[in-house]
Tab-separated table of N, CA and C in Angstrom:
chain	number	residue	atom	x	y	z
A	1	MET	N	0.607	-1.405	-0.034
A	1	MET	CA	0.073	0.208	0.203
A	1	MET	C	0.926	1.121	0.067
A	2	ARG	N	1.879	1.359	0.676
A	2	ARG	CA	2.814	2.482	0.931
A	2	ARG	C	3.594	2.756	-0.309
A	3	ARG	N	3.910	1.659	-1.064
A	3	ARG	CA	4.565	1.733	-2.727
A	3	ARG	C	3.505	2.603	-3.491
A	4	SER	N	2.345	2.183	-3.494
A	4	SER	CA	1.408	2.613	-4.232
A	4	SER	C	1.317	3.979	-3.940
A	5	ALA	N	0.993	4.431	-3.038
A	5	ALA	CA	1.019	5.685	-2.671
A	5	ALA	C	2.109	6.841	-2.895
A	6	LEU	N	3.504	6.195	-2.758
A	6	LEU	CA	4.701	7.071	-3.353
A	6	LEU	C	4.488	7.033	-4.812
A	7	ALA	N	4.160	5.925	-5.255
A	7	ALA	CA	4.112	6.100	-6.868
A	7	ALA	C	3.102	7.058	-7.362
A	8	PHE	N	1.930	7.127	-6.512
A	8	PHE	CA	0.851	8.206	-6.913
A	8	PHE	C	1.589	9.698	-6.933
A	9	ALA	N	2.123	9.933	-5.762
A	9	ALA	CA	2.838	10.879	-5.094
A	9	ALA	C	3.621	11.473	-6.348
A	10	LEU	N	4.670	10.630	-6.710
A	10	LEU	CA	5.671	10.969	-7.620
A	10	LEU	C	5.204	11.061	-9.190
A	11	ILE	N	3.942	10.259	-9.377
A	11	ILE	CA	3.013	10.838	-10.828
A	11	ILE	C	2.602	12.242	-10.852
A	12	PHE	N	1.686	12.314	-9.574
A	12	PHE	CA	1.126	13.930	-9.388
A	12	PHE	C	2.076	15.039	-9.627
A	13	ALA	N	3.350	14.708	-8.741
A	13	ALA	CA	4.327	15.951	-8.672
A	13	ALA	C	4.710	16.196	-10.003
A	14	ALA	N	4.912	15.069	-11.234
A	14	ALA	CA	5.544	15.406	-12.356
A	14	ALA	C	4.405	15.943	-13.145
A	15	MET	N	3.281	15.970	-12.916
A	15	MET	CA	2.067	16.379	-13.692
A	15	MET	C	2.215	18.008	-13.754
A	16	PRO	N	1.884	18.402	-15.012
A	16	PRO	CA	1.890	20.098	-15.211
A	16	PRO	C	0.781	20.744	-14.577
A	17	LEU	N	0.975	21.749	-14.142
A	17	LEU	CA	-0.179	22.463	-13.389
A	17	LEU	C	-1.084	22.896	-14.501
A	18	ALA	N	-2.382	23.088	-14.167
A	18	ALA	CA	-3.560	23.365	-14.754
A	18	ALA	C	-3.224	24.421	-15.574
A	19	ALA	N	-3.781	25.130	-16.545
A	19	ALA	CA	-3.617	26.516	-17.010
A	19	ALA	C	-4.517	27.340	-16.255
A	20	GLU	N	-4.203	28.625	-16.135
A	20	GLU	CA	-5.037	29.655	-15.578
A	20	GLU	C	-6.426	29.566	-16.053
A	21	GLU	N	-7.314	29.916	-15.271
A	21	GLU	CA	-8.919	29.950	-15.551
A	21	GLU	C	-8.945	31.223	-16.217
A	22	THR	N	-9.436	31.223	-17.457
A	22	THR	CA	-9.379	32.477	-18.299
A	22	THR	C	-11.038	32.936	-18.078
A	23	ALA	N	-11.335	34.124	-18.194
A	23	ALA	CA	-12.686	35.003	-18.011
A	23	ALA	C	-13.476	34.779	-19.163
A	24	THR	N	-14.669	34.880	-19.264
A	24	THR	CA	-15.521	34.990	-20.412
A	24	THR	C	-15.304	36.567	-21.047
A	25	GLY	N	-15.803	36.652	-22.293
A	25	GLY	CA	-15.756	37.963	-22.797
A	25	GLY	C	-16.581	39.011	-21.852
A	26	ASP	N	-17.714	38.529	-21.457
A	26	ASP	CA	-18.545	39.559	-20.783
A	26	ASP	C	-17.792	39.764	-19.379
A	27	ALA	N	-17.195	39.288	-18.731
A	27	ALA	CA	-16.443	39.344	-17.660
A	27	ALA	C	-15.212	40.097	-17.775
A	28	ILE	N	-14.452	40.150	-18.778
A	28	ILE	CA	-13.655	41.006	-19.160
A	28	ILE	C	-13.913	42.149	-19.472
A	29	LYS	N	-15.116	42.517	-20.059
A	29	LYS	CA	-15.527	44.012	-20.316
A	29	LYS	C	-15.700	44.500	-19.141
A	30	ALA	N	-16.565	43.790	-18.095
A	30	ALA	CA	-16.880	44.092	-17.041
A	30	ALA	C	-16.081	44.740	-16.280
A	31	ALA	N	-14.798	44.082	-15.962
A	31	ALA	CA	-13.874	44.274	-15.250
A	31	ALA	C	-12.789	45.402	-15.675
A	32	ILE	N	-12.810	45.316	-16.931
A	32	ILE	CA	-11.686	45.992	-17.910
A	32	ILE	C	-12.472	47.870	-18.181
A	33	SER	N	-13.355	47.376	-18.675
A	33	SER	CA	-14.091	48.698	-19.481
A	33	SER	C	-14.151	49.802	-18.388
A	34	GLY	N	-13.660	51.004	-18.744
A	34	GLY	CA	-13.553	52.025	-17.750
A	34	GLY	C	-12.699	52.335	-16.932
A	35	ASN	N	-11.594	51.403	-16.843
A	35	ASN	CA	-10.550	51.168	-15.931
A	35	ASN	C	-8.995	51.012	-16.512
A	36	THR	N	-8.411	51.529	-15.529
A	36	THR	CA	-6.769	51.332	-15.879
A	36	THR	C	-6.108	50.040	-15.703
A	37	VAL	N	-5.208	49.297	-16.470
A	37	VAL	CA	-4.405	48.189	-15.718
A	37	VAL	C	-2.956	48.607	-15.964
A	38	GLN	N	-2.340	48.417	-14.944
A	38	GLN	CA	-0.734	48.678	-14.914
A	38	GLN	C	-0.034	47.752	-14.615
A	39	GLY	N	1.133	47.139	-15.316
A	39	GLY	CA	1.833	46.189	-15.267
A	39	GLY	C	2.932	46.235	-16.115
A	40	SER	N	3.532	44.603	-16.394
A	40	SER	CA	4.401	44.471	-17.096
A	40	SER	C	4.066	43.529	-18.360
A	41	MET	N	4.845	43.471	-19.348
A	41	MET	CA	4.684	42.023	-19.990
A	41	MET	C	5.793	41.017	-19.776
A	42	ALA	N	5.809	39.892	-20.562
A	42	ALA	CA	6.734	39.094	-20.045
A	42	ALA	C	8.139	39.311	-20.545
A	43	ASP	N	8.210	40.530	-21.610
A	43	ASP	CA	9.641	40.864	-21.565
A	43	ASP	C	9.934	41.964	-21.169
A	44	ALA	N	9.365	42.395	-20.058
A	44	ALA	CA	9.537	43.329	-18.798
A	44	ALA	C	9.396	44.641	-19.522
A	45	THR	N	8.383	44.743	-20.730
A	45	THR	CA	7.939	46.079	-20.930
A	45	THR	C	6.782	46.541	-19.988
A	46	ALA	N	6.837	47.759	-19.223
A	46	ALA	CA	6.266	48.342	-18.259
A	46	ALA	C	4.795	48.936	-19.214
A	47	TYR	N	3.445	48.829	-18.545
A	47	TYR	CA	2.564	49.779	-19.334
A	47	TYR	C	1.580	50.239	-18.266
A	48	THR	N	0.947	51.290	-18.560
A	48	THR	CA	-0.069	51.785	-17.778
A	48	THR	C	-1.269	52.157	-19.001
A	49	GLU	N	-2.372	51.738	-18.928
A	49	GLU	CA	-3.293	51.894	-19.859
A	49	GLU	C	-4.778	51.977	-19.421
A	50	PHE	N	-5.519	52.983	-19.959
A	50	PHE	CA	-6.871	53.129	-19.877
A	50	PHE	C	-7.679	52.947	-20.767
A	51	TYR	N	-8.812	51.848	-20.173
A	51	TYR	CA	-9.529	51.109	-21.723
A	51	TYR	C	-10.910	51.919	-21.344
A	52	ALA	N	-11.021	52.903	-22.243
A	52	ALA	CA	-12.607	53.788	-22.302
A	52	ALA	C	-13.461	52.575	-22.898
A	53	ALA	N	-14.837	52.901	-22.139
A	53	ALA	CA	-15.634	52.024	-22.642
A	53	ALA	C	-16.075	52.408	-24.045
A	54	ASP	N	-15.723	52.851	-24.863
A	54	ASP	CA	-15.841	53.145	-26.207
A	54	ASP	C	-14.884	52.305	-27.016
A	55	GLY	N	-13.972	51.863	-26.347
A	55	GLY	CA	-13.127	51.021	-27.058
A	55	GLY	C	-11.662	51.563	-27.130
A	56	VAL	N	-11.497	52.861	-26.756
A	56	VAL	CA	-10.302	53.428	-26.955
A	56	VAL	C	-9.324	53.046	-25.879
A	57	ILE	N	-8.122	52.946	-26.155
A	57	ILE	CA	-7.019	52.554	-25.066
A	57	ILE	C	-6.187	54.188	-25.341
A	58	LYS	N	-6.165	54.501	-24.094
A	58	LYS	CA	-5.056	55.721	-23.605
A	58	LYS	C	-3.987	55.341	-22.845
A	59	GLY	N	-2.759	55.665	-23.238
A	59	GLY	CA	-1.609	55.345	-22.407
A	59	GLY	C	-0.755	56.892	-22.242
A	60	LYS	N	0.285	56.886	-21.598
A	60	LYS	CA	0.722	58.426	-21.527
A	60	LYS	C	0.955	59.073	-23.111
A	61	ASP	N	1.504	58.531	-24.032
A	61	ASP	CA	1.963	59.203	-25.157
A	61	ASP	C	1.210	58.473	-26.453
A	62	TYR	N	0.414	57.704	-26.135
A	62	TYR	CA	-0.262	56.848	-27.261
A	62	TYR	C	-1.599	56.522	-27.065
A	63	THR	N	-2.337	56.118	-28.280
A	63	THR	CA	-3.648	55.727	-28.044
A	63	THR	C	-3.475	54.367	-28.900
A	64	GLY	N	-4.796	53.572	-28.747
A	64	GLY	CA	-5.089	52.318	-29.382
A	64	GLY	C	-6.596	52.150	-29.388
A	65	ALA	N	-6.882	50.613	-29.805
A	65	ALA	CA	-8.150	50.032	-29.660
A	65	ALA	C	-8.242	48.940	-28.951
A	66	TRP	N	-9.339	48.980	-28.110
A	66	TRP	CA	-9.532	47.332	-27.661
A	66	TRP	C	-10.862	46.974	-27.989
A	67	THR	N	-11.147	45.544	-28.132
A	67	THR	CA	-12.186	44.777	-28.429
A	67	THR	C	-12.085	43.896	-27.689
A	68	ILE	N	-13.295	43.064	-27.583
A	68	ILE	CA	-13.431	41.680	-26.973
A	68	ILE	C	-13.804	40.568	-28.285
A	69	GLU	N	-13.258	39.672	-28.504
A	69	GLU	CA	-13.380	38.496	-29.574
A	69	GLU	C	-13.671	37.382	-28.560
A	70	ALA	N	-14.835	36.833	-29.041
A	70	ALA	CA	-15.262	35.488	-28.214
A	70	ALA	C	-14.848	35.819	-26.341
A	71	ASP	N	-13.974	35.144	-26.368
A	71	ASP	CA	-13.499	35.288	-24.643
A	71	ASP	C	-11.788	35.657	-24.762
A	72	LYS	N	-11.631	36.513	-25.591
A	72	LYS	CA	-10.222	37.248	-25.619
A	72	LYS	C	-10.528	38.646	-25.584
A	73	MET	N	-9.113	39.533	-25.083
A	73	MET	CA	-9.163	40.797	-25.222
A	73	MET	C	-8.336	41.087	-26.346
A	74	CYS	N	-8.592	41.903	-27.189
A	74	CYS	CA	-7.540	42.071	-28.540
A	74	CYS	C	-7.323	43.765	-28.580
A	75	PHE	N	-5.933	44.034	-28.645
A	75	PHE	CA	-5.360	45.091	-28.556
A	75	PHE	C	-4.920	45.746	-30.271
A	76	ASP	N	-5.253	46.851	-30.725
A	76	ASP	CA	-4.869	47.328	-31.857
A	76	ASP	C	-4.304	48.680	-31.745
A	77	TYR	N	-2.982	48.878	-31.818
A	77	TYR	CA	-2.152	50.070	-31.790
A	77	TYR	C	-1.838	50.787	-33.151
A	78	GLY	N	-2.460	50.103	-34.257
A	78	GLY	CA	-2.059	50.803	-35.660
A	78	GLY	C	-1.200	50.454	-36.265
A	79	THR	N	-0.076	49.841	-35.652
A	79	THR	CA	1.255	49.378	-36.506
A	79	THR	C	1.457	47.990	-36.763
A	80	ASP	N	0.890	47.106	-35.978
A	80	ASP	CA	0.711	45.578	-36.245
A	80	ASP	C	-0.832	44.965	-36.220
A	81	PRO	N	-0.650	43.870	-36.717
A	81	PRO	CA	-1.984	43.296	-36.551
A	81	PRO	C	-2.593	43.106	-35.173
A	82	ALA	N	-3.828	43.284	-34.684
A	82	ALA	CA	-4.259	43.358	-33.430
A	82	ALA	C	-3.697	42.053	-32.491
A	83	THR	N	-3.690	42.050	-31.410
A	83	THR	CA	-3.028	40.787	-30.674
A	83	THR	C	-3.993	40.776	-29.601
A	84	CYS	N	-4.579	39.368	-29.524
A	84	CYS	CA	-5.340	38.967	-28.557
A	84	CYS	C	-4.836	37.972	-27.537
A	85	TYR	N	-5.517	38.385	-26.361
A	85	TYR	CA	-4.920	37.433	-25.059
A	85	TYR	C	-6.326	37.078	-24.564
A	86	GLY	N	-6.334	35.709	-23.968
A	86	GLY	CA	-7.283	35.257	-22.829
A	86	GLY	C	-6.694	36.256	-21.743
A	87	VAL	N	-7.510	36.219	-20.867
A	87	VAL	CA	-7.535	37.020	-19.491
A	87	VAL	C	-7.955	36.393	-18.438
A	88	SER	N	-7.069	36.257	-17.233
A	88	SER	CA	-7.303	35.733	-16.192
A	88	SER	C	-7.625	36.845	-14.877
A	89	ILE	N	-8.353	36.758	-14.421
A	89	ILE	CA	-9.051	38.054	-13.456
A	89	ILE	C	-9.158	37.542	-12.128
A	90	VAL	N	-8.371	37.618	-11.373
A	90	VAL	CA	-8.593	37.183	-9.666
A	90	VAL	C	-8.294	38.673	-8.807
A	91	GLY	N	-9.264	39.050	-8.356
A	91	GLY	CA	-9.231	40.374	-7.594
A	91	GLY	C	-9.157	41.222	-8.447
A	92	ASP	N	-7.836	42.165	-8.242
A	92	ASP	CA	-7.720	43.267	-9.094
A	92	ASP	C	-6.321	42.820	-9.653
A	93	GLN	N	-6.012	41.504	-9.599
A	93	GLN	CA	-4.911	41.189	-10.554
A	93	GLN	C	-5.275	40.301	-11.870
A	94	VAL	N	-4.669	40.937	-13.011
A	94	VAL	CA	-5.042	40.771	-14.491
A	94	VAL	C	-3.952	39.848	-14.830
A	95	THR	N	-4.099	38.949	-15.582
A	95	THR	CA	-3.036	38.028	-16.309
A	95	THR	C	-3.264	37.764	-17.863
A	96	TRP	N	-2.510	38.326	-18.684
A	96	TRP	CA	-2.790	38.310	-20.186
A	96	TRP	C	-2.010	36.763	-20.577
A	97	LEU	N	-2.849	35.915	-21.209
A	97	LEU	CA	-2.549	34.539	-21.459
A	97	LEU	C	-2.648	34.515	-23.035
A	98	THR	N	-1.278	33.645	-23.346
A	98	THR	CA	-1.173	33.222	-24.693
A	98	THR	C	-1.274	31.617	-24.656
A	99	ASP	N	-2.195	31.062	-25.145
A	99	ASP	CA	-1.952	29.541	-24.971
A	99	ASP	C	-2.030	28.837	-23.918
A	100	GLY	N	-2.805	29.808	-22.759
A	100	GLY	CA	-2.496	29.265	-21.183
A	100	GLY	C	-1.541	29.771	-20.450
A	101	VAL	N	-0.371	30.531	-21.100
A	101	VAL	CA	0.999	30.836	-20.525
A	101	VAL	C	0.837	32.315	-20.158
A	102	SER	N	1.292	33.022	-19.419
A	102	SER	CA	1.150	34.195	-19.030
A	102	SER	C	2.212	35.164	-20.100
A	103	ALA	N	1.656	36.178	-20.482
A	103	ALA	CA	2.532	36.747	-21.652
A	103	ALA	C	2.507	38.379	-20.888
A	104	GLY	N	2.091	38.342	-19.348
A	104	GLY	CA	2.146	39.559	-19.091
A	104	GLY	C	1.157	39.646	-17.648
A	105	THR	N	1.211	40.637	-16.717
A	105	THR	CA	0.116	40.796	-15.721
A	105	THR	C	0.386	42.075	-15.391
A	106	GLY	N	-0.727	42.375	-14.523
A	106	GLY	CA	-1.036	43.901	-14.258
A	106	GLY	C	-2.068	43.909	-13.312
A	107	THR	N	-2.208	45.468	-12.617
A	107	THR	CA	-3.272	45.188	-11.645
A	107	THR	C	-4.359	46.392	-12.052
A	108	LEU	N	-5.773	46.188	-11.829
A	108	LEU	CA	-6.663	46.915	-12.095
A	108	LEU	C	-6.647	48.202	-11.391
A	109	LEU	N	-6.890	49.117	-11.695
A	109	LEU	CA	-7.069	50.224	-10.978
A	109	LEU	C	-8.312	51.008	-11.421
A	110	PRO	N	-9.167	51.732	-10.402
A	110	PRO	CA	-10.539	52.081	-10.710
A	110	PRO	C	-10.135	53.336	-11.643
A	111	GLY	N	-11.279	53.244	-12.747
A	111	GLY	CA	-11.069	54.832	-13.121
A	111	GLY	C	-9.798	55.041	-14.233
A	112	ASN	N	-9.505	56.197	-14.140
A	112	ASN	CA	-8.378	56.838	-15.167
A	112	ASN	C	-7.659	57.616	-14.347
A	113	PRO	N	-6.845	57.362	-13.239
A	113	PRO	CA	-6.391	57.712	-12.047
A	113	PRO	C	-5.078	58.706	-12.966
A	114	ASN	N	-4.712	58.462	-14.006
A	114	ASN	CA	-3.634	59.086	-14.418
A	114	ASN	C	-4.005	60.180	-15.451
A	115	GLY	N	-5.143	60.316	-15.752
A	115	GLY	CA	-5.676	61.318	-16.421
A	115	GLY	C	-5.568	61.265	-17.967
A	116	PHE	N	-5.349	60.058	-18.371
A	116	PHE	CA	-4.907	59.539	-19.943
A	116	PHE	C	-6.232	60.229	-20.689
């Protein structure tokens, strides 16, 4: 009996962790619209962006557009094709996901505290 419990524990420990739970499109819109997210992407690029309810992204020196496509949030800054991410939202913490892997993180801030 001990041997099978040990074998089970070793197998379980070797299993990958489950991918983060992604929010639905409606949940993403409810959390993000009219609010700011401040954080950094996986490449250490810092960002602070206000996501206006009309779909406009406002940053310190730039603008863009955001949309919800199915259960992903898409970003268009006018220079490259739009990039879409799954979104995990836990409290005020946001994780941008590509194929279930974190592409960046941030903290939700109410409204537009930077006045963008």
